[in-house]
Short mmCIF file of C-alpha atoms in Angstrom, two decimals:
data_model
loop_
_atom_site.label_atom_id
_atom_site.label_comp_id
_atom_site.label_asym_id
_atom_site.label_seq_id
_atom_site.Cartn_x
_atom_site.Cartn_y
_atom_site.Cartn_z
CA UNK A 1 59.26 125.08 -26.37
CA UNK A 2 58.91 122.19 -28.73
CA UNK A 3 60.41 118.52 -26.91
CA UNK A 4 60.91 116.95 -29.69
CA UNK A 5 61.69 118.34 -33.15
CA UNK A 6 61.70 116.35 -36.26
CA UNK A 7 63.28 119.07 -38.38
CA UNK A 8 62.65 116.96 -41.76
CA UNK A 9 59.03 117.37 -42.78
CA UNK A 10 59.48 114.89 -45.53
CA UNK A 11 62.16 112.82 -47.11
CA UNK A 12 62.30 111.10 -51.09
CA UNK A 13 64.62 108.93 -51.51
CA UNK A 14 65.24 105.67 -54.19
CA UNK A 15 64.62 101.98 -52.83
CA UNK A 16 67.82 100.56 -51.62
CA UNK A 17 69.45 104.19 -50.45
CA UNK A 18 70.31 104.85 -46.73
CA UNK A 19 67.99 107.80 -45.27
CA UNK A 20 68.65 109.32 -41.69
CA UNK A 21 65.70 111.04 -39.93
CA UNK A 22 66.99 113.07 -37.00
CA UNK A 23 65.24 113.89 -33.48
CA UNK A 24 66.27 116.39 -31.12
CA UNK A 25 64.78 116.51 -27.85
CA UNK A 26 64.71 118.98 -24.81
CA UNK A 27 64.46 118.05 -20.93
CA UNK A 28 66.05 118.61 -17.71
CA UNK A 29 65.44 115.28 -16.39
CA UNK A 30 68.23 113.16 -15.98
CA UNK A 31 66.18 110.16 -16.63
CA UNK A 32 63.96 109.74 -19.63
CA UNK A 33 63.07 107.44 -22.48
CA UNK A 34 63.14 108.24 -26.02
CA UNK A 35 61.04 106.25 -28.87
CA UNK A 36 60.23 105.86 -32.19
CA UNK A 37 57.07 104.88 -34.12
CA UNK A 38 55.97 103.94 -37.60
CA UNK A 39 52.68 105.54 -39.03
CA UNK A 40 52.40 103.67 -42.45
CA UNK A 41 49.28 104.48 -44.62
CA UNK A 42 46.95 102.47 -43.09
CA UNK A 43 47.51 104.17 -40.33
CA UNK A 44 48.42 102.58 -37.15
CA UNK A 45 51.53 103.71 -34.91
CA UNK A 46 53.76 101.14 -34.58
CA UNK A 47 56.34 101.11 -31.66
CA UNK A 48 59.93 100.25 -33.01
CA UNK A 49 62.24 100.64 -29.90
CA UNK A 50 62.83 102.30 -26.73
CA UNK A 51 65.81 103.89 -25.38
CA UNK A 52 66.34 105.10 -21.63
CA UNK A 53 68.58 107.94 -21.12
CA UNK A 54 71.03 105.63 -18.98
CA UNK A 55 71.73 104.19 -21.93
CA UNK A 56 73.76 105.13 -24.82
CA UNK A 57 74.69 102.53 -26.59
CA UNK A 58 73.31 102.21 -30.06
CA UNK A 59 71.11 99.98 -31.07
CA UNK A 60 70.91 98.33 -34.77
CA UNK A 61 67.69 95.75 -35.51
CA UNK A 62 67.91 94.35 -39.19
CA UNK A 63 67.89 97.26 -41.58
CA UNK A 64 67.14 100.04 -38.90
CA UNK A 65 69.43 101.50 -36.34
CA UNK A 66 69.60 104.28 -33.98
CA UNK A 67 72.28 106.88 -32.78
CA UNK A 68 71.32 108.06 -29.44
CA UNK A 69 73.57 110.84 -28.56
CA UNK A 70 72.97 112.64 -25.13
CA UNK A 71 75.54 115.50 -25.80
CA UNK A 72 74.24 116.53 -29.14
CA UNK A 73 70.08 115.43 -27.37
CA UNK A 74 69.75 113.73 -30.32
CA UNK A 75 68.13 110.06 -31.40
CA UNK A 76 68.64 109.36 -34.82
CA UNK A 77 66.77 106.66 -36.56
CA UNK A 78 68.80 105.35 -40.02
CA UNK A 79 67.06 102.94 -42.01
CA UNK A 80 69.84 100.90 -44.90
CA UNK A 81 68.97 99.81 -47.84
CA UNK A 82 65.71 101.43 -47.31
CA UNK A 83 62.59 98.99 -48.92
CA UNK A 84 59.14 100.83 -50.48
CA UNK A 85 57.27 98.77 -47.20
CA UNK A 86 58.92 101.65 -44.90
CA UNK A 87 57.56 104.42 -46.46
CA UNK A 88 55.29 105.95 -44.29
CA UNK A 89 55.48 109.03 -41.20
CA UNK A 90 57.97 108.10 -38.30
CA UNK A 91 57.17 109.90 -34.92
CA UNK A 92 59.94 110.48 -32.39
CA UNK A 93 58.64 110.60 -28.94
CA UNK A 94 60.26 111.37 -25.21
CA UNK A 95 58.91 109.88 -22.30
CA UNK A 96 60.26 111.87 -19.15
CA UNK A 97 60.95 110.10 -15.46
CA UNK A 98 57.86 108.66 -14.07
CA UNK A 99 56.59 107.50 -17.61
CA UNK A 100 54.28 111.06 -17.20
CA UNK A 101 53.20 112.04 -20.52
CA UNK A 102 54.60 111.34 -23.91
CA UNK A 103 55.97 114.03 -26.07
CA UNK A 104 55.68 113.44 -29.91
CA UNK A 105 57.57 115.27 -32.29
CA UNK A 106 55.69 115.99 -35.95
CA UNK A 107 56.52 113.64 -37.97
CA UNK A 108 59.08 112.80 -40.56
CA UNK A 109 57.33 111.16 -43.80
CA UNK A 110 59.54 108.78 -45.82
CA UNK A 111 58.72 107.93 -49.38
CA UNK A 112 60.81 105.56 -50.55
CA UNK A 113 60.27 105.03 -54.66
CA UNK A 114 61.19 102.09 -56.34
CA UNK B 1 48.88 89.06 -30.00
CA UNK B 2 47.87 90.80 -27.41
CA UNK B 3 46.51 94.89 -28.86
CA UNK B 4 44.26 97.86 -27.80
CA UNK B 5 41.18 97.84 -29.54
CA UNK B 6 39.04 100.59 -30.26
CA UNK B 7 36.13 101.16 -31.92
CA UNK B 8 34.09 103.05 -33.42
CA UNK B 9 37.38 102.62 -36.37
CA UNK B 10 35.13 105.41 -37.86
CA UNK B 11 32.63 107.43 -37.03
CA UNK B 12 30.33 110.14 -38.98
CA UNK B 13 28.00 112.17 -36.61
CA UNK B 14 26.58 116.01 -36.93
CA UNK B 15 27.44 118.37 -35.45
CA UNK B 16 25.87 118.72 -31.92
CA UNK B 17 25.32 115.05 -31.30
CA UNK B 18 27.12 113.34 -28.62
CA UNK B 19 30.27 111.20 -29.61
CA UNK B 20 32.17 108.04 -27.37
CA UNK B 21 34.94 106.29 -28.22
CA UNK B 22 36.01 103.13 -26.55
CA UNK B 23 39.57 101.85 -25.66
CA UNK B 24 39.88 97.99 -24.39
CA UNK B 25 43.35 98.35 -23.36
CA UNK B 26 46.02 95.72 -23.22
CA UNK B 27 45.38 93.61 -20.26
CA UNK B 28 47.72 94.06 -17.49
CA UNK B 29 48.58 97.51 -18.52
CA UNK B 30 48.36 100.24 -15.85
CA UNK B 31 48.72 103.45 -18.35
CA UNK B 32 46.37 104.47 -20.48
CA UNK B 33 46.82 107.18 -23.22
CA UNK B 34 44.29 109.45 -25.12
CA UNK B 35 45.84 111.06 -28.47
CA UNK B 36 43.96 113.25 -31.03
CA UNK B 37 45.85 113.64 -34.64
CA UNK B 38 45.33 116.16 -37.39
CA UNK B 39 47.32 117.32 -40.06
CA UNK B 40 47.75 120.62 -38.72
CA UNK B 41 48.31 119.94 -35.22
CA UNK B 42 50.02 116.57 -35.38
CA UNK B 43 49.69 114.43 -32.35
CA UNK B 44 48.18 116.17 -29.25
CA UNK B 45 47.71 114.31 -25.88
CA UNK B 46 44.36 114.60 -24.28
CA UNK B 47 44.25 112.89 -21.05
CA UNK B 48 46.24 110.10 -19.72
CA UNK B 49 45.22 107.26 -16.72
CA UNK B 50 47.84 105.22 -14.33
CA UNK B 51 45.99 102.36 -12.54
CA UNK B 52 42.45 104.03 -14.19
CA UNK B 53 43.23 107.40 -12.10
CA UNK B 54 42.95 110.34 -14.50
CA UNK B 55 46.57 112.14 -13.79
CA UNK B 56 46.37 114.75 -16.76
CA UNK B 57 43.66 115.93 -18.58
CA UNK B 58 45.04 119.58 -19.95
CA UNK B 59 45.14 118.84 -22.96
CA UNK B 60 41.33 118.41 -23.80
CA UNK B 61 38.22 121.17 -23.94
CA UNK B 62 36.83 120.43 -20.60
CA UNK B 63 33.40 121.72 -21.85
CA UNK B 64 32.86 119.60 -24.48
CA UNK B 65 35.52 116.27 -23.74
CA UNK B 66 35.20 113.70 -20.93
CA UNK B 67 37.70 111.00 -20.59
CA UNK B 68 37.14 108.06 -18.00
CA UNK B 69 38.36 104.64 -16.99
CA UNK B 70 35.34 102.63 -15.23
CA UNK B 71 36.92 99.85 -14.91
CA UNK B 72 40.96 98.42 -15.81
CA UNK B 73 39.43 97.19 -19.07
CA UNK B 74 38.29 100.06 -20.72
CA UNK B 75 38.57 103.72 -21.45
CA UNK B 76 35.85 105.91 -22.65
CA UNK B 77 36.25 109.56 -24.72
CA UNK B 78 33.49 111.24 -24.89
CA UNK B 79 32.50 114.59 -26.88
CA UNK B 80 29.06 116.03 -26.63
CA UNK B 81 28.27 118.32 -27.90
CA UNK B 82 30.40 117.65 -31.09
CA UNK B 83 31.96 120.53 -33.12
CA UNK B 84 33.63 119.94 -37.19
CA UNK B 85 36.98 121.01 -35.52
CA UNK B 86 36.95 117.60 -33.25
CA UNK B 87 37.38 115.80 -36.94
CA UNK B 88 40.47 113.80 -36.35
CA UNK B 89 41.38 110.67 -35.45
CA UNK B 90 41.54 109.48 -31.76
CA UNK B 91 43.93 107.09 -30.58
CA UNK B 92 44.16 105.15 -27.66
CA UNK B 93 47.33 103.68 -26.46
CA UNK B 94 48.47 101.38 -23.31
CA UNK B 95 51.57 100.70 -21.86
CA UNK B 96 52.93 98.85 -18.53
CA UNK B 97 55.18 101.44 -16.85
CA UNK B 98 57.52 100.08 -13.77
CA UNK B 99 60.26 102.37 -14.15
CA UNK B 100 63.44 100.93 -16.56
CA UNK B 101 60.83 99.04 -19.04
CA UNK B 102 57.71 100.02 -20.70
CA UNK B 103 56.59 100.98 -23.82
CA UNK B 104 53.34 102.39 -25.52
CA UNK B 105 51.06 100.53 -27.67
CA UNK B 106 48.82 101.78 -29.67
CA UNK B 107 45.39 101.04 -31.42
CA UNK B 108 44.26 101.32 -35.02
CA UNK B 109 42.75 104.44 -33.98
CA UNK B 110 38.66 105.94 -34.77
CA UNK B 111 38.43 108.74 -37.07
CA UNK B 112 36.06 111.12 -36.12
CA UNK B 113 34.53 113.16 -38.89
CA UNK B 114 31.74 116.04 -37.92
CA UNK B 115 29.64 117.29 -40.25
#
């Protein structure tokens, strides 16, 4: 069973819109750590923020903010006023207890067109 | 700013001949990460390292892949021989785990192409 889904193969949207790229995950540990990355066309994976499971509350940065909900074992990743610089493939990624592997989902890619 | 380097960033070999990649992770970190990406299979974990003892290696051919950490400051992959299915690109990544903090970093990557 997939760990991490990224349902959305690929989002379009127009610079300045809000997008939403959802991330469910799967585990039966109660403790566990749930990230996202930025791929952007040069290719690098860039970390963005970490979450641990203890802790719900949601976390804006700038432009980008996430809805971690536990109930729904989701971590969504909104991005406002979205800017052509963030097109590019975001990963979602769970980390269960004892930082033991690192689960990656496939990959949402955002093009955002002026 | 501290980063993981790797290199070869790219690599072009026939098949048969014997590939390594090199990972200088970040210094002070005690986990080390092996990824291979393709388009078809996304991001697959090879092998992984915590204080440069290999704790999961599943996820690579153990005939043809060897992954080792001789010493805290780098990681080797190595294929041999090659095959046109390992074209991807390999990265590395390092993190400092204690527990409640920790996250993974990543390097630029090498891209692997087998003729």
């Amino acid at each position: 069973a997939q760990k991490v889904t990224q349902a959305q193969t690929e989002i379009s949207v127009v610079e300045k819109e809000d997008v939403t790229l959802d991330c469910v995950y799967e585990t039966r540990d109660t403790t566990y750590y749930l990230f996202w990355y930025k791929q952007p066309p040069s290719g690098e994976l860039v970390f963005l923020i970490r979450r641990n499971s203890f802790d719900e509350q949601n976390e804006i940065s700038g432009r980008y903010s996430w809805n971690f909900q536990k109930s729904t074992s989701s971590f969504n990743f909104t991005i406002t006023a979205s800017q052509v610089v963030d097109s590019a493939v975001y990963f979602c990624a769970l980390s269960e207890e004892g930082f033991n592997k690192f689960y990656f989902g496939s990959g949402t890619k955002l093009n955002v067109k002026p | 700013d501290a980063r993981v380097t790797q290199t070869p960033r790219d690599k072009v070999t026939e098949m048969g001949q014997e590939v390594t990649m090199r990972c200088q992770p970040i210094l002070g970190h005690n986990t080390v990460f092996w990824y291979r990406q393709t388009m078809m299979q996304g991001l697959e974990l090879l092998a992984y390292f915590r204080n440069r003892a290999p704790l999961d290696d599943s996820g690579m051919p153990k005939d043809r892949f060897s992954a080792e950490m001789p010493d805290a400051t780098l990681a080797t992959l190595k294929i041999q021989p090659s095959e046109p299915r390992d074209s991807a690109v390999y990265f590395c990544a390092s993190g400092f785990w204690t527990g409640p903090t920790g996250e993974l970093f990543f390097g630029e990557g090498s891209r692997l192409t087998v003729l």
